[in-house]
Amino acid sequence: MNILYEEIDEKEIELCRELCNELMIFQKSKAYIKPELFDDMSFETRLLPSLQSAIHNYTVIVKDSNENEIVAYVYANISPKETYSNDFATFFDMESVKKSNVGCLSQFYIKEGYRDAGIGSRLFSKSMEWLNRFKDVEDYFIYVSNGNHNALEFYQRKGFYVSHQILDGFITVLRNKQQIKGREGDIK
Ligand SMILES: CC(C)(COP(=O)(O)OP(=O)(O)OC[C@H]1O[C@@H](n2cnc3c(N)ncnc32)[C@H](O)[C@@H]1OP(=O)(O)O)[C@@H](O)C(=O)NCCC(=O)NCCS
């Protein structure tokens, strides 16, 4: 294994097509609630639209130069918070975010055979460093589909908190800040 990390430009996003589609298949294989929702999810319907609606995008690919192949990628972005209230779902309570924009660790995939070797931790740190550059963004989100306990635990070990579930448990929403319930039961 000779692992190289490379930040890529939006124009090169095509490089992530195969692994993005593999991520959707992976998530479907883990899901026990509405797995069929993944049938419409792909590079075309997920990654490209996210890239276009975001204000800033950050993508890192990981190459194994011995095999001459891309073995992992992470995609993070900064978007207006309203992006997360759409026909598909309202991902979080808009009132719980004071600033206009939010950060999101949007897609994350390490190919089988390359997991548990520290690559995910490195990509996670790089993404957080990138998000931290935007001083006016305080809230970061990660959305984990049902059945993916490994990823859920990974993000919690990295300091994220489970906030709530949406779409009848199809997605668990994680945040960088723990949400404290107010007296009226509102999420603050
Ligand atoms: C979840 C995922 C991104 C984690 O990435 P990863 O590369 O496997 O994660 P890491 O190797 O950095 O860390 C996992 C564990 O491996 C071990 N590890 C870390 N560095 C290591 C190293 N250098 N050598 C051996 N083991 C190591 C640790 O036990 C670590 O646990 P920790 O988080 O307590 O440190 C990856 O498993 C994955 O892509 N899964 C499939 C797709 C997926 O679920 N994506 C997320 C969608 S929300």
Coordinates of C-alpha atoms and ligand atoms in Angstrom, one line a residue:
M1 CA 0.0 0.0 0.0
N2 CA 1.4 3.4 -1.0
I3 CA -1.3 5.9 0.0
L4 CA -1.5 9.4 -1.4
Y5 CA -4.0 12.1 -0.5
E6 CA -5.0 14.6 -3.1
E7 CA -7.3 17.6 -2.9
I8 CA -9.2 17.8 -6.1
D9 CA -10.9 20.7 -7.9
E10 CA -14.7 20.7 -8.6
K11 CA -13.9 20.2 -12.3
E12 CA -12.3 16.8 -11.5
I13 CA -15.3 15.5 -9.5
E14 CA -15.8 12.8 -12.1
L15 CA -13.0 10.9 -10.4
C16 CA -15.4 10.2 -7.5
R17 CA -18.2 8.7 -9.7
E18 CA -17.4 5.0 -9.2
L19 CA -16.8 5.2 -5.4
C20 CA -19.8 7.4 -4.9
N21 CA -22.0 4.8 -6.6
E22 CA -20.3 2.1 -4.5
L23 CA -21.1 4.1 -1.4
M24 CA -24.8 4.1 -2.3
I25 CA -24.8 0.3 -2.8
F26 CA -22.9 -0.1 0.5
Q27 CA -25.5 2.0 2.3
K28 CA -28.4 0.0 0.7
S29 CA -26.8 -3.2 1.8
K30 CA -26.7 -2.0 5.5
A31 CA -30.2 -0.4 5.6
Y32 CA -33.2 -2.1 7.1
I33 CA -35.5 0.9 6.9
K34 CA -36.6 1.8 3.3
P35 CA -33.4 0.4 1.6
E36 CA -35.2 1.0 -1.8
L37 CA -34.7 4.8 -1.3
F38 CA -31.1 4.2 -2.4
D39 CA -32.2 3.0 -5.8
D40 CA -32.5 6.6 -6.9
M41 CA -29.3 7.7 -5.3
S42 CA -26.1 7.9 -7.3
F43 CA -23.3 10.2 -8.3
E44 CA -25.7 12.0 -10.7
T45 CA -28.5 12.5 -8.2
R46 CA -26.5 13.0 -5.0
L47 CA -23.0 14.3 -5.5
L48 CA -23.5 16.5 -8.5
P49 CA -26.5 18.4 -7.1
S50 CA -24.8 18.9 -3.7
L51 CA -21.8 20.3 -5.5
Q52 CA -23.9 22.8 -7.4
S53 CA -26.1 24.0 -4.5
A54 CA -23.1 24.4 -2.1
I55 CA -21.2 27.7 -1.6
H56 CA -17.9 26.0 -1.0
N57 CA -16.8 22.4 -1.8
Y58 CA -13.9 20.3 -0.6
T59 CA -13.0 16.9 -2.0
V60 CA -10.0 14.7 -1.2
I61 CA -9.3 11.5 -3.0
V62 CA -7.0 8.8 -1.8
K63 CA -4.9 6.8 -4.2
D64 CA -3.0 3.6 -3.8
S65 CA -0.2 4.3 -6.2
N66 CA 0.9 0.7 -6.1
E67 CA -2.4 -0.3 -7.6
N68 CA -2.9 2.9 -9.6
E69 CA -6.5 3.3 -8.3
I70 CA -8.6 5.6 -6.2
V71 CA -9.5 3.8 -2.9
A72 CA -11.3 6.4 -0.9
Y73 CA -12.7 9.9 -1.0
V74 CA -14.3 12.5 1.3
Y75 CA -16.6 15.3 0.2
A76 CA -17.5 18.2 2.5
N77 CA -19.3 21.4 1.8
I78 CA -20.6 24.7 3.1
S79 CA -24.2 25.4 2.1
P80 CA -27.0 27.8 3.1
K81 CA -29.0 26.1 5.9
E82 CA -32.2 26.3 3.8
T83 CA -30.6 23.7 1.5
Y84 CA -31.6 21.2 4.1
S85 CA -35.3 21.8 4.0
N86 CA -36.6 20.4 0.8
D87 CA -39.1 18.0 -0.7
F88 CA -37.2 15.0 0.5
A89 CA -36.9 16.0 4.2
T90 CA -36.3 18.8 6.7
F91 CA -33.0 17.6 8.0
F92 CA -32.9 19.8 11.1
D93 CA -34.7 22.5 12.9
M94 CA -33.7 25.7 11.1
E95 CA -34.1 27.7 14.4
S96 CA -31.4 25.6 16.0
V97 CA -28.8 27.2 13.6
K98 CA -28.0 30.8 14.2
K99 CA -25.8 31.5 11.3
S100 CA -26.8 31.5 7.6
N101 CA -24.6 28.6 6.5
V102 CA -23.8 25.2 7.7
G103 CA -21.0 22.7 7.2
C104 CA -21.6 19.1 6.2
L105 CA -19.4 16.1 5.9
S106 CA -21.5 14.9 3.0
Q107 CA -19.9 11.8 1.6
F108 CA -17.2 9.5 3.0
Y109 CA -16.1 6.2 1.6
I110 CA -13.1 4.0 2.1
K111 CA -13.0 0.9 -0.1
E112 CA -13.0 -2.5 1.6
G113 CA -9.5 -3.7 2.2
Y114 CA -8.4 -0.1 3.0
R115 CA -10.6 0.4 6.1
D116 CA -9.3 0.3 9.7
A117 CA -5.9 1.6 8.6
G118 CA -6.2 5.2 9.6
I119 CA -7.3 6.6 6.2
G120 CA -10.8 7.6 7.4
S121 CA -9.3 9.3 10.5
R122 CA -7.0 11.3 8.3
L123 CA -9.7 12.3 5.8
F124 CA -12.0 13.2 8.8
S125 CA -9.3 15.5 10.3
K126 CA -8.6 17.1 6.9
S127 CA -12.3 17.8 6.4
M128 CA -12.7 19.3 9.9
E129 CA -9.6 21.5 9.3
W130 CA -11.2 22.7 6.1
L131 CA -14.6 23.4 7.7
N132 CA -12.8 25.3 10.6
R133 CA -11.4 27.8 8.1
F134 CA -14.9 29.3 7.7
K135 CA -15.2 31.4 10.8
D136 CA -18.8 32.3 10.3
V137 CA -19.9 28.7 10.2
E138 CA -20.6 27.1 13.6
D139 CA -22.8 24.1 12.9
Y140 CA -21.6 21.0 11.2
F141 CA -23.8 18.1 10.2
I142 CA -23.3 14.4 9.3
Y143 CA -26.2 12.2 8.0
V144 CA -25.8 8.5 8.6
S145 CA -28.3 6.1 7.0
N146 CA -29.8 3.3 9.1
G147 CA -27.9 0.2 9.7
N148 CA -24.5 1.8 9.3
H149 CA -23.5 1.4 13.0
N150 CA -19.8 1.4 12.2
A151 CA -19.9 4.9 10.7
L152 CA -22.2 6.1 13.5
E153 CA -19.7 5.0 16.1
F154 CA -16.8 6.3 14.1
Y155 CA -18.2 9.8 14.1
Q156 CA -19.1 9.7 17.8
R157 CA -15.6 8.7 18.6
K158 CA -14.5 11.7 16.6
G159 CA -16.6 14.0 18.8
F160 CA -19.9 14.3 17.0
Y161 CA -23.3 13.8 18.8
V162 CA -26.4 12.0 17.7
S163 CA -29.1 14.7 17.4
H164 CA -32.2 13.1 16.1
Q165 CA -33.6 10.9 13.4
I166 CA -35.6 11.8 10.3
L167 CA -37.7 9.9 7.7
D168 CA -38.9 7.4 10.2
G169 CA -35.3 6.5 11.2
F170 CA -34.0 6.2 7.7
I171 CA -31.3 8.8 8.6
T172 CA -29.6 9.7 11.9
V173 CA -28.5 13.3 12.1
L174 CA -25.2 14.0 13.9
R175 CA -24.0 17.4 14.9
N176 CA -20.8 18.9 16.2
K177 CA -22.6 20.5 19.1
Q178 CA -24.7 18.7 21.6
Q179 CA -28.4 19.9 21.5
I180 CA -29.8 20.8 24.9
K181 CA -33.6 20.5 25.3
G182 CA -35.2 23.7 26.6
R183 CA -37.9 23.9 29.2
E184 CA -40.6 23.9 26.6
G185 CA -39.1 20.7 25.0
D186 CA -37.7 22.7 22.1
I187 CA -34.4 21.8 20.7
K188 CA -32.1 24.8 21.2
Ligands
LIG1 C1 -16.6 4.7 8.3 C2 -15.2 4.8 7.6 C3 -15.3 6.1 6.7 C4 -14.1 4.9 8.6 O1 -12.9 4.9 7.9 P1 -11.6 4.0 8.3 O2 -10.5 4.3 7.4 O3 -12.1 2.6 8.3 O4 -11.3 4.5 9.7 P2 -10.0 4.5 10.6 O5 -9.1 3.4 10.1 O6 -9.3 5.9 10.5 O7 -10.5 4.3 12.0 C5 -11.2 3.1 12.4 C6 -10.5 2.4 13.4 O8 -9.4 1.7 12.8 C7 -8.3 1.6 13.8 N1 -7.1 2.3 13.2 C8 -6.9 3.7 13.1 N2 -5.7 3.9 12.6 C9 -5.1 2.7 12.4 C10 -3.9 2.4 11.9 N3 -3.0 3.2 11.5 N4 -3.6 1.0 11.8 C11 -4.6 0.1 12.2 N5 -5.8 0.5 12.7 C12 -6.0 1.7 12.8 C13 -8.8 2.3 15.0 O9 -9.3 1.2 15.8 C14 -9.9 3.2 14.5 O10 -10.7 3.5 15.6 P3 -10.7 5.0 16.3 O11 -11.8 5.7 15.5 O12 -11.2 4.7 17.6 O13 -9.4 5.6 16.1 C15 -15.0 3.5 6.7 O14 -15.1 2.4 7.4 C16 -15.9 3.4 5.5 O15 -15.7 4.0 4.4 N6 -17.0 2.6 5.6 C17 -17.8 2.3 4.5 C18 -18.6 3.5 4.0 C19 -19.3 4.3 5.1 O16 -19.8 3.8 6.0 N7 -19.2 5.6 4.9 C20 -19.8 6.5 5.8 C21 -21.1 7.0 5.3 S1 -21.9 8.1 6.5

